[in-house]
Amino acid sequence: MGKIAVVTGGTRGIGAAISKALKAAGYTVAANYAGNDAAAAKFKAETAIPVYKFDVASYDASAAGLARIEQDLGPVDVLVNNAGITRDGVFHRMTPEQWRAVIDTNLNSLFNVTRPVINGMRERGFGRIIVISSINGQKGQMGQTNYSAAKAGDLGFVKALAQESAAKGITVNAIAPGYIATEMVLAVPKEVLDKAIIPYIAVGRLGQPEEIARGVVFLASDDAGFITGSTLTINGGHYLI
């Protein structure tokens, strides 16, 4: 059995591509999901990757879910914090519920999911923690103060935890995708994509989920052992830092 990898939000979109790529690279993968039972069942049937339903916005639910995974598969070696939601709206109209939902799922989840596995990684002297942030956590985005704040917070989490964990053989890195051809992005009206988004991407197209997944596979590998506290920006030249 290969190393054990957990992907949160791992049955749809970028997360599904990550789960499939890690399995293809030889990892034993567990894919978490929150609520779409039909999509999770379809993903499991197509990939034979086991799926685990729990809410990453809850510490207790996450700890229980990860305990089930470790009981079924073994200790977690690679953790991909990918789960995320949007609740867009301009700030002066944003509700507390919109704010809290995004912060809880996109930022607080990093504590909820990582904390239950970090001690095991430290004891074993190995771990790979990869956080999927966003271009909008780097540059901000109108109508997404909640999302941008959470995704920027992800990057601070990565930098701090990387410093704490390096001596224990654990690397902690982020990937900041740009606009990727997922169900969510493709739901944007075509005229908006064609006029307001794609013209600003230097390579002239949306990214593909598999392009993000390849970055995850690299950061999870032994080849990336000297990379920690870093952000791999995969956005086609949309935003350069």
Coordinates of N, CA and C in Angstrom, one line a residue:
M1 N 0.8 -1.2 0.0 CA 0.0 0.0 0.0 C 0.9 1.2 0.0
G2 N 0.5 2.2 -0.9 CA 1.3 3.4 -0.9 C 1.0 4.4 0.2
K3 N 1.6 5.6 0.1 CA 1.2 6.6 1.1 C -0.2 6.9 1.1
I4 N -0.8 7.3 2.2 CA -2.2 7.7 2.3 C -2.4 9.1 2.1
A5 N -3.3 9.5 1.2 CA -3.5 10.9 0.9 C -5.0 11.2 1.1
V6 N -5.3 12.3 1.7 CA -6.7 12.8 1.9 C -6.9 14.1 1.2
V7 N -8.0 14.1 0.4 CA -8.3 15.3 -0.3 C -9.7 15.8 0.1
T8 N -9.7 17.0 0.7 CA -11.0 17.5 1.1 C -11.7 18.2 -0.1
G9 N -13.0 18.1 -0.2 CA -13.7 18.5 -1.4 C -13.2 17.7 -2.6
G10 N -13.0 16.4 -2.4 CA -12.2 15.7 -3.3 C -13.0 14.9 -4.4
T11 N -14.3 15.2 -4.5 CA -15.1 14.4 -5.4 C -15.6 15.2 -6.6
R12 N -15.3 16.5 -6.6 CA -15.8 17.3 -7.7 C -14.7 18.3 -8.1
G13 N -14.8 18.8 -9.3 CA -14.0 19.9 -9.8 C -12.5 19.7 -9.6
I14 N -11.8 20.7 -9.1 CA -10.3 20.6 -8.9 C -10.0 19.4 -8.0
G15 N -10.8 19.3 -6.9 CA -10.6 18.2 -5.9 C -10.7 16.8 -6.6
A16 N -11.6 16.6 -7.5 CA -11.7 15.3 -8.1 C -10.5 15.0 -9.0
A17 N -10.0 16.1 -9.7 CA -8.8 15.9 -10.5 C -7.6 15.6 -9.6
I18 N -7.5 16.2 -8.4 CA -6.4 15.9 -7.5 C -6.5 14.5 -7.0
S19 N -7.7 14.1 -6.6 CA -7.8 12.7 -6.1 C -7.4 11.7 -7.2
K20 N -7.8 11.9 -8.4 CA -7.5 11.0 -9.5 C -6.0 11.0 -9.8
A21 N -5.4 12.1 -9.8 CA -4.0 12.2 -10.1 C -3.1 11.6 -9.0
L22 N -3.5 11.8 -7.7 CA -2.7 11.1 -6.6 C -2.9 9.6 -6.7
K23 N -4.1 9.1 -7.0 CA -4.2 7.7 -7.2 C -3.3 7.2 -8.3
A24 N -3.3 7.9 -9.4 CA -2.5 7.5 -10.6 C -1.0 7.5 -10.2
A25 N -0.6 8.3 -9.3 CA 0.8 8.4 -8.9 C 1.1 7.4 -7.8
G26 N 0.2 6.6 -7.4 CA 0.5 5.5 -6.5 C 0.0 5.7 -5.1
Y27 N -0.7 6.8 -4.8 CA -1.2 7.0 -3.4 C -2.5 6.2 -3.2
T28 N -2.7 5.9 -1.9 CA -4.0 5.4 -1.5 C -4.8 6.6 -1.1
V29 N -5.9 6.9 -1.8 CA -6.6 8.2 -1.7 C -7.9 8.0 -1.0
A30 N -8.2 9.0 -0.1 CA -9.6 9.1 0.5 C -10.1 10.5 0.1
A31 N -11.3 10.5 -0.5 CA -11.8 11.8 -0.9 C -13.0 12.2 0.0
N32 N -12.8 13.4 0.6 CA -13.9 13.9 1.5 C -14.9 14.7 0.6
Y33 N -16.1 14.7 1.1 CA -17.1 15.6 0.5 C -18.1 16.0 1.6
A34 N -18.9 17.1 1.3 CA -19.7 17.7 2.3 C -21.2 17.3 2.2
G35 N -21.8 17.3 0.9 CA -23.2 17.1 0.9 C -23.8 16.5 -0.4
N36 N -23.0 16.5 -1.5 CA -23.6 16.1 -2.7 C -23.4 14.5 -2.8
D37 N -24.4 13.8 -2.3 CA -24.2 12.4 -2.3 C -24.2 11.7 -3.7
A38 N -25.0 12.3 -4.6 CA -25.1 11.7 -5.9 C -23.7 11.9 -6.6
A39 N -23.1 13.1 -6.5 CA -21.8 13.3 -7.2 C -20.8 12.4 -6.5
A40 N -20.8 12.2 -5.2 CA -19.8 11.4 -4.5 C -20.0 10.0 -4.9
A41 N -21.2 9.5 -5.0 CA -21.4 8.1 -5.5 C -20.9 7.9 -6.9
K42 N -21.2 8.8 -7.8 CA -20.7 8.7 -9.2 C -19.2 8.7 -9.2
F43 N -18.6 9.6 -8.4 CA -17.1 9.6 -8.4 C -16.5 8.3 -7.9
K44 N -17.1 7.8 -6.8 CA -16.6 6.5 -6.3 C -16.8 5.4 -7.3
A45 N -17.9 5.3 -7.9 CA -18.1 4.3 -8.9 C -17.1 4.4 -10.1
E46 N -16.8 5.6 -10.5 CA -15.9 5.7 -11.6 C -14.5 5.5 -11.3
T47 N -14.1 5.8 -10.1 CA -12.6 5.8 -9.7 C -12.2 4.8 -8.7
A48 N -13.2 4.2 -8.0 CA -12.9 3.2 -6.9 C -12.1 3.9 -5.8
I49 N -12.2 5.2 -5.7 CA -11.6 5.9 -4.6 C -12.7 6.0 -3.5
P50 N -12.4 5.6 -2.2 CA -13.4 5.7 -1.2 C -13.7 7.1 -0.8
V51 N -14.9 7.4 -0.5 CA -15.4 8.7 -0.2 C -15.9 8.8 1.3
Y52 N -15.7 9.9 1.9 CA -16.0 10.1 3.3 C -16.7 11.4 3.5
K53 N -17.9 11.4 4.0 CA -18.8 12.5 4.1 C -18.6 13.2 5.5
F54 N -18.0 14.4 5.6 CA -18.0 15.2 6.8 C -17.8 16.6 6.5
D55 N -18.2 17.5 7.4 CA -18.2 18.9 7.2 C -16.9 19.5 7.7
V56 N -16.0 20.0 6.8 CA -14.7 20.5 7.2 C -14.9 21.8 8.0
A57 N -16.0 22.4 8.0 CA -16.3 23.6 8.9 C -16.5 23.2 10.3
S58 N -16.6 22.0 10.6 CA -16.7 21.5 12.0 C -15.5 20.7 12.5
Y59 N -14.9 21.1 13.6 CA -13.8 20.4 14.1 C -14.1 19.0 14.5
D60 N -15.2 18.8 15.2 CA -15.6 17.5 15.7 C -15.9 16.6 14.5
A61 N -16.6 17.1 13.5 CA -16.9 16.2 12.4 C -15.6 15.9 11.6
S62 N -14.7 16.8 11.5 CA -13.5 16.5 10.8 C -12.6 15.5 11.5
A63 N -12.5 15.7 12.8 CA -11.7 14.7 13.6 C -12.3 13.3 13.5
A64 N -13.6 13.2 13.6 CA -14.3 11.9 13.5 C -14.1 11.3 12.1
G65 N -14.2 12.1 11.1 CA -14.0 11.7 9.7 C -12.6 11.2 9.4
L66 N -11.6 11.9 9.9 CA -10.2 11.5 9.7 C -9.9 10.3 10.5
A67 N -10.5 10.1 11.7 CA -10.3 8.9 12.5 C -10.8 7.7 11.7
R68 N -12.0 7.9 11.0 CA -12.5 6.8 10.2 C -11.5 6.4 9.1
I69 N -11.0 7.5 8.4 CA -10.1 7.2 7.3 C -8.9 6.5 7.8
E70 N -8.3 6.9 8.9 CA -7.1 6.3 9.4 C -7.4 4.9 9.9
Q71 N -8.5 4.6 10.4 CA -8.9 3.3 10.8 C -9.0 2.4 9.5
D72 N -9.6 2.9 8.5 CA -9.8 2.1 7.3 C -8.6 2.0 6.4
L73 N -7.8 3.0 6.3 CA -6.7 3.0 5.3 C -5.3 3.1 6.0
G74 N -5.2 3.8 7.1 CA -3.9 3.9 7.7 C -3.6 5.4 8.0
P75 N -2.5 5.7 8.6 CA -2.1 7.1 8.9 C -2.0 8.0 7.7
V76 N -2.4 9.2 7.9 CA -2.4 10.2 6.7 C -1.0 10.7 6.5
D77 N -0.5 10.6 5.3 CA 0.8 11.1 5.0 C 0.7 12.4 4.2
V78 N -0.3 12.5 3.4 CA -0.5 13.7 2.5 C -1.9 14.2 2.7
L79 N -2.0 15.5 3.1 CA -3.3 16.1 3.3 C -3.4 17.3 2.3
V80 N -4.5 17.2 1.5 CA -4.7 18.3 0.6 C -6.0 19.1 1.0
N81 N -5.8 20.2 1.5 CA -6.9 21.1 2.0 C -7.5 21.8 0.8
N82 N -8.4 21.3 0.1 CA -9.0 21.8 -1.1 C -10.4 22.3 -1.0
A83 N -11.2 21.9 0.0 CA -12.6 22.2 0.1 C -12.8 23.7 0.2
G84 N -13.8 24.2 -0.6 CA -14.0 25.6 -0.5 C -15.4 26.0 -1.1
I85 N -16.0 27.1 -0.7 CA -17.2 27.5 -1.2 C -17.2 29.0 -1.5
T86 N -18.1 29.5 -2.2 CA -18.3 31.0 -2.4 C -19.7 31.4 -2.0
R87 N -19.8 32.6 -1.4 CA -21.0 33.2 -1.1 C -20.8 34.7 -1.4
D88 N -20.8 35.0 -2.7 CA -20.4 36.3 -3.2 C -21.4 37.4 -2.9
G89 N -20.9 38.6 -2.8 CA -21.7 39.8 -2.6 C -20.9 40.9 -2.2
V90 N -21.2 42.1 -2.6 CA -20.5 43.3 -2.2 C -20.6 43.5 -0.7
F91 N -19.5 44.0 -0.1 CA -19.4 43.9 1.3 C -20.5 44.7 2.0
H92 N -20.9 45.8 1.5 CA -21.9 46.6 2.2 C -23.3 46.0 2.2
R93 N -23.4 44.9 1.5 CA -24.6 44.1 1.5 C -24.4 42.7 2.0
M94 N -23.2 42.4 2.4 CA -22.9 41.0 2.8 C -23.5 40.7 4.2
T95 N -24.1 39.5 4.3 CA -24.7 39.2 5.6 C -23.7 38.5 6.5
P96 N -23.9 38.5 7.8 CA -23.0 37.7 8.7 C -22.9 36.2 8.3
E97 N -24.0 35.7 7.8 CA -24.1 34.3 7.4 C -23.2 34.0 6.2
Q98 N -23.2 34.9 5.2 CA -22.3 34.8 4.0 C -20.9 34.9 4.5
W99 N -20.5 35.8 5.4 CA -19.2 35.9 5.8 C -18.7 34.6 6.5
R100 N -19.5 34.2 7.5 CA -19.1 33.1 8.4 C -19.0 31.8 7.6
A101 N -19.9 31.5 6.7 CA -19.9 30.3 5.9 C -18.6 30.1 5.1
V102 N -18.2 31.2 4.5 CA -16.9 31.1 3.7 C -15.7 31.0 4.6
I103 N -15.6 31.8 5.6 CA -14.5 31.8 6.5 C -14.4 30.4 7.2
D104 N -15.5 29.8 7.6 CA -15.5 28.5 8.3 C -15.1 27.4 7.3
T105 N -15.6 27.4 6.1 CA -15.2 26.4 5.1 C -13.9 26.5 4.5
N106 N -13.5 27.8 4.2 CA -12.3 28.0 3.4 C -11.0 28.3 4.3
L107 N -11.2 28.7 5.5 CA -10.1 29.1 6.4 C -10.1 28.3 7.6
N108 N -11.2 28.3 8.4 CA -11.2 27.6 9.7 C -11.0 26.1 9.4
S109 N -11.4 25.6 8.3 CA -11.2 24.2 8.0 C -9.8 23.7 8.0
L110 N -8.9 24.7 7.7 CA -7.5 24.3 7.8 C -7.1 23.8 9.2
F111 N -7.6 24.5 10.2 CA -7.3 24.0 11.6 C -8.1 22.7 11.8
N112 N -9.3 22.7 11.4 CA -10.2 21.5 11.7 C -9.7 20.2 11.1
V113 N -9.1 20.3 9.9 CA -8.7 19.1 9.2 C -7.2 18.8 9.5
T114 N -6.4 19.8 9.6 CA -4.9 19.6 9.8 C -4.6 19.2 11.2
R115 N -5.3 19.8 12.2 CA -4.9 19.5 13.6 C -5.0 18.1 14.0
P116 N -6.0 17.3 13.5 CA -6.1 15.9 13.9 C -5.0 15.0 13.3
V117 N -4.3 15.5 12.3 CA -3.3 14.6 11.7 C -1.9 15.1 11.9
I118 N -1.7 16.3 12.4 CA -0.3 16.9 12.4 C 0.6 16.1 13.4
N119 N 0.0 15.7 14.5 CA 0.9 15.0 15.5 C 1.4 13.7 15.0
G120 N 0.5 13.0 14.3 CA 1.0 11.7 13.7 C 2.1 11.9 12.7
M121 N 1.9 13.0 11.9 CA 3.0 13.3 10.9 C 4.3 13.6 11.6
R122 N 4.2 14.4 12.7 CA 5.4 14.7 13.5 C 6.1 13.5 14.1
E123 N 5.3 12.6 14.6 CA 5.8 11.4 15.2 C 6.5 10.5 14.2
R124 N 5.9 10.4 13.0 CA 6.5 9.6 12.0 C 7.6 10.3 11.2
G125 N 7.8 11.6 11.4 CA 8.9 12.3 10.7 C 8.6 12.5 9.2
F126 N 7.4 12.5 8.8 CA 7.1 12.8 7.4 C 5.6 13.3 7.3
G127 N 5.5 14.3 6.4 CA 4.1 14.7 6.0 C 4.2 15.7 4.9
R128 N 3.1 15.8 4.1 CA 2.9 16.8 3.1 C 1.6 17.4 3.3
I129 N 1.5 18.7 3.5 CA 0.3 19.4 3.7 C 0.2 20.4 2.5
I130 N -0.8 20.4 1.8 CA -0.9 21.2 0.6 C -2.3 21.9 0.7
V131 N -2.3 23.2 0.6 CA -3.5 24.0 0.7 C -3.8 24.7 -0.7
I132 N -5.1 24.5 -1.1 CA -5.5 25.1 -2.4 C -6.1 26.5 -2.0
S133 N -5.3 27.5 -2.3 CA -5.7 28.9 -2.1 C -6.4 29.4 -3.4
S134 N -6.0 30.6 -3.8 CA -6.7 31.2 -5.0 C -6.0 32.5 -5.4
I135 N -6.0 32.7 -6.7 CA -5.6 34.0 -7.2 C -6.2 35.2 -6.5
N136 N -7.5 35.0 -6.1 CA -8.2 36.1 -5.4 C -7.7 36.3 -3.9
G137 N -7.0 35.3 -3.4 CA -6.3 35.5 -2.1 C -5.1 36.3 -2.3
Q138 N -4.5 36.4 -3.5 CA -3.3 37.1 -3.8 C -3.6 38.6 -4.2
K139 N -4.6 38.7 -5.0 CA -4.9 40.1 -5.5 C -6.2 40.7 -5.1
G140 N -7.1 39.9 -4.4 CA -8.4 40.4 -4.0 C -9.3 40.3 -5.2
Q141 N -10.6 40.4 -4.9 CA -11.6 40.4 -6.0 C -12.9 41.1 -5.5
M142 N -13.3 42.1 -6.3 CA -14.6 42.8 -5.9 C -15.7 41.8 -5.8
G143 N -16.5 41.9 -4.7 CA -17.6 41.0 -4.5 C -17.2 39.8 -3.8
Q144 N -16.0 39.7 -3.4 CA -15.5 38.5 -2.7 C -14.6 38.8 -1.5
T145 N -15.0 39.8 -0.7 CA -14.2 40.1 0.5 C -14.1 38.9 1.4
N146 N -15.2 38.1 1.6 CA -15.1 36.9 2.4 C -14.1 35.9 1.8
Y147 N -14.3 35.6 0.6 CA -13.5 34.6 -0.1 C -12.0 35.0 -0.2
S148 N -11.8 36.3 -0.5 CA -10.4 36.8 -0.7 C -9.7 36.8 0.7
A149 N -10.5 37.2 1.8 CA -9.9 37.1 3.1 C -9.5 35.7 3.5
A150 N -10.4 34.8 3.3 CA -10.1 33.4 3.6 C -8.9 32.8 2.9
K151 N -8.9 33.1 1.6 CA -7.8 32.5 0.8 C -6.5 33.2 1.0
A152 N -6.5 34.5 1.4 CA -5.3 35.1 1.9 C -4.8 34.6 3.2
G153 N -5.8 34.3 4.1 CA -5.5 33.7 5.3 C -4.8 32.3 5.2
D154 N -5.3 31.6 4.1 CA -4.7 30.3 3.8 C -3.1 30.4 3.7
L155 N -2.7 31.5 3.0 CA -1.3 31.6 2.7 C -0.5 31.9 4.0
G156 N -1.1 32.7 4.9 CA -0.4 33.0 6.2 C -0.3 31.7 7.0
F157 N -1.4 30.9 7.0 CA -1.3 29.6 7.6 C -0.2 28.7 7.1
V158 N 0.0 28.7 5.8 CA 1.0 27.9 5.2 C 2.4 28.3 5.6
K159 N 2.6 29.6 5.6 CA 4.0 30.2 6.0 C 4.3 29.9 7.4
A160 N 3.3 30.0 8.3 CA 3.6 29.8 9.7 C 3.8 28.3 10.0
L161 N 2.9 27.5 9.5 CA 3.0 26.0 9.8 C 4.2 25.4 9.2
A162 N 4.6 25.9 8.1 CA 5.9 25.4 7.4 C 7.1 25.6 8.3
Q163 N 7.1 26.8 9.0 CA 8.3 27.0 9.9 C 8.2 26.1 11.1
E164 N 7.0 25.8 11.6 CA 6.9 25.0 12.8 C 7.2 23.5 12.5
S165 N 7.0 23.1 11.2 CA 7.0 21.7 10.9 C 8.2 21.1 10.2
A166 N 9.0 22.0 9.6 CA 10.1 21.6 8.8 C 11.1 20.6 9.4
A167 N 11.4 20.9 10.7 CA 12.3 20.0 11.4 C 11.8 18.6 11.6
K168 N 10.5 18.5 11.5 CA 9.9 17.1 11.7 C 9.6 16.4 10.3
G169 N 10.2 16.9 9.3 CA 10.1 16.3 8.0 C 8.7 16.5 7.3
I170 N 8.1 17.6 7.7 CA 6.8 17.9 7.1 C 6.9 19.2 6.3
T171 N 6.5 19.2 5.0 CA 6.4 20.4 4.2 C 5.0 20.9 4.1
V172 N 4.9 22.2 4.0 CA 3.5 22.8 4.0 C 3.6 23.9 2.9
N173 N 2.8 23.7 1.9 CA 2.8 24.6 0.7 C 1.4 24.9 0.2
A174 N 1.3 25.9 -0.6 CA 0.0 26.3 -1.1 C 0.1 26.3 -2.7
I175 N -1.1 26.1 -3.3 CA -1.2 26.4 -4.7 C -2.3 27.4 -4.8
A176 N -2.0 28.4 -5.7 CA -3.0 29.5 -5.9 C -3.5 29.4 -7.4
P177 N -4.6 28.7 -7.6 CA -5.1 28.6 -9.0 C -5.7 29.9 -9.5
G178 N -5.6 30.1 -10.8 CA -6.3 31.2 -11.4 C -7.7 30.7 -11.8
Y179 N -8.2 31.1 -12.9 CA -9.5 30.7 -13.4 C -9.4 29.4 -14.1
I180 N -10.1 28.4 -13.5 CA -10.0 27.0 -14.0 C -11.3 26.6 -14.5
A181 N -11.3 25.7 -15.5 CA -12.6 25.3 -16.2 C -13.3 24.3 -15.4
T182 N -13.8 24.7 -14.2 CA -14.6 23.9 -13.4 C -16.1 24.2 -13.6
E183 N -17.0 23.4 -13.0 CA -18.4 23.7 -13.1 C -18.7 25.1 -12.6
M184 N -18.1 25.5 -11.5 CA -18.4 26.8 -11.0 C -18.0 28.0 -12.0
V185 N -16.8 27.9 -12.5 CA -16.3 28.9 -13.5 C -17.1 28.9 -14.8
L186 N -17.4 27.7 -15.2 CA -18.1 27.6 -16.5 C -19.6 28.0 -16.4
A187 N -20.1 28.2 -15.2 CA -21.4 28.7 -15.0 C -21.5 30.2 -15.2
V188 N -20.3 30.9 -15.2 CA -20.2 32.3 -15.5 C -20.7 32.5 -17.0
P189 N -21.5 33.5 -17.2 CA -22.0 33.7 -18.6 C -20.8 33.8 -19.6
K190 N -21.0 33.2 -20.8 CA -19.9 33.1 -21.8 C -19.4 34.5 -22.1
E191 N -20.3 35.5 -22.2 CA -19.9 36.8 -22.6 C -19.0 37.4 -21.6
V192 N -19.2 37.1 -20.3 CA -18.4 37.6 -19.2 C -17.0 36.9 -19.3
L193 N -17.0 35.6 -19.5 CA -15.7 34.9 -19.7 C -14.9 35.5 -20.8
D194 N -15.6 35.7 -22.0 CA -14.9 36.1 -23.2 C -14.4 37.5 -23.1
K195 N -15.1 38.4 -22.4 CA -14.8 39.8 -22.4 C -14.0 40.3 -21.2
A196 N -14.3 39.7 -20.0 CA -13.8 40.2 -18.8 C -12.8 39.3 -18.0
I197 N -12.7 38.1 -18.5 CA -11.8 37.2 -17.8 C -10.7 36.7 -18.7
I198 N -11.0 35.9 -19.8 CA -10.0 35.3 -20.6 C -9.0 36.3 -21.3
P199 N -9.5 37.5 -21.7 CA -8.5 38.4 -22.3 C -7.4 38.9 -21.3
Y200 N -7.6 38.7 -20.0 CA -6.6 39.1 -19.0 C -5.7 37.9 -18.6
I201 N -5.9 36.7 -19.2 CA -5.1 35.6 -18.9 C -4.0 35.5 -20.0
A202 N -2.8 35.6 -19.7 CA -1.7 35.8 -20.7 C -1.7 34.6 -21.7
V203 N -2.0 33.4 -21.2 CA -2.0 32.3 -22.2 C -3.2 32.1 -23.0
G204 N -4.2 33.0 -22.7 CA -5.4 33.1 -23.5 C -6.5 32.0 -23.4
R205 N -6.5 31.4 -22.2 CA -7.5 30.3 -22.0 C -7.7 30.1 -20.5
L206 N -8.7 29.4 -20.1 CA -8.9 28.9 -18.8 C -7.9 27.7 -18.5
G207 N -7.6 27.6 -17.3 CA -6.8 26.4 -16.9 C -7.7 25.2 -16.8
Q208 N -7.0 24.0 -16.7 CA -7.8 22.8 -16.6 C -7.5 22.2 -15.2
P209 N -8.5 21.5 -14.6 CA -8.3 21.0 -13.2 C -7.0 20.1 -13.1
E210 N -6.8 19.4 -14.2 CA -5.6 18.5 -14.2 C -4.3 19.2 -14.0
E211 N -4.3 20.5 -14.5 CA -3.0 21.3 -14.3 C -2.8 21.6 -12.9
I212 N -3.8 21.9 -12.1 CA -3.7 22.1 -10.7 C -3.3 20.8 -10.0
A213 N -3.9 19.7 -10.4 CA -3.6 18.4 -9.8 C -2.1 18.0 -10.0
R214 N -1.5 18.3 -11.2 CA -0.1 18.0 -11.4 C 0.8 18.7 -10.4
G215 N 0.4 20.0 -10.1 CA 1.1 20.7 -9.1 C 1.1 20.1 -7.7
V216 N -0.1 19.5 -7.4 CA -0.3 18.8 -6.1 C 0.6 17.6 -6.1
V217 N 0.6 16.8 -7.1 CA 1.4 15.6 -7.1 C 2.8 15.9 -7.0
F218 N 3.3 17.0 -7.6 CA 4.7 17.4 -7.4 C 5.0 17.8 -6.0
L219 N 4.2 18.6 -5.4 CA 4.4 19.1 -4.0 C 4.3 17.9 -3.0
A220 N 3.6 16.9 -3.3 CA 3.5 15.7 -2.4 C 4.6 14.8 -2.6
S221 N 5.4 14.9 -3.6 CA 6.5 14.0 -3.9 C 7.7 14.2 -3.1
D222 N 8.6 13.2 -3.1 CA 9.9 13.3 -2.5 C 10.8 14.4 -3.2
D223 N 10.5 14.6 -4.5 CA 11.2 15.6 -5.3 C 11.0 17.0 -4.7
A224 N 10.0 17.2 -4.0 CA 9.6 18.6 -3.5 C 10.0 18.7 -2.0
G225 N 10.9 17.9 -1.5 CA 11.3 17.9 -0.1 C 11.9 19.1 0.4
F226 N 12.5 19.9 -0.5 CA 13.2 21.2 -0.1 C 12.3 22.4 -0.3
I227 N 11.1 22.2 -0.7 CA 10.1 23.3 -0.9 C 9.1 23.3 0.3
T228 N 9.1 24.4 1.0 CA 8.1 24.5 2.1 C 7.9 26.0 2.3
G229 N 6.6 26.3 2.8 CA 6.2 27.6 3.0 C 6.0 28.4 1.7
S230 N 5.9 27.7 0.6 CA 5.8 28.4 -0.7 C 4.4 28.4 -1.3
T231 N 4.2 29.3 -2.2 CA 2.9 29.3 -3.0 C 3.3 29.1 -4.5
L232 N 2.7 28.0 -5.0 CA 2.9 27.7 -6.4 C 1.7 28.4 -7.1
T233 N 2.0 29.4 -7.9 CA 0.9 30.2 -8.6 C 0.7 29.6 -10.0
I234 N -0.5 29.1 -10.2 CA -0.9 28.4 -11.5 C -2.1 29.2 -12.1
N235 N -1.8 30.3 -12.8 CA -2.9 31.1 -13.3 C -2.8 31.5 -14.7
G236 N -1.8 30.9 -15.5 CA -1.7 31.3 -16.9 C -1.2 32.7 -17.2
G237 N -0.6 33.3 -16.2 CA -0.1 34.7 -16.3 C -1.1 35.7 -16.1
H238 N -2.2 35.4 -15.4 CA -3.3 36.3 -15.1 C -2.9 37.3 -14.1
Y239 N -2.1 36.9 -13.1 CA -1.6 37.8 -12.0 C -0.2 37.3 -11.7
L240 N 0.7 38.2 -11.8 CA 2.2 37.9 -11.6 C 2.7 38.5 -10.3
I241 N 3.2 37.6 -9.5 CA 3.8 38.1 -8.2 C 5.2 37.5 -8.0

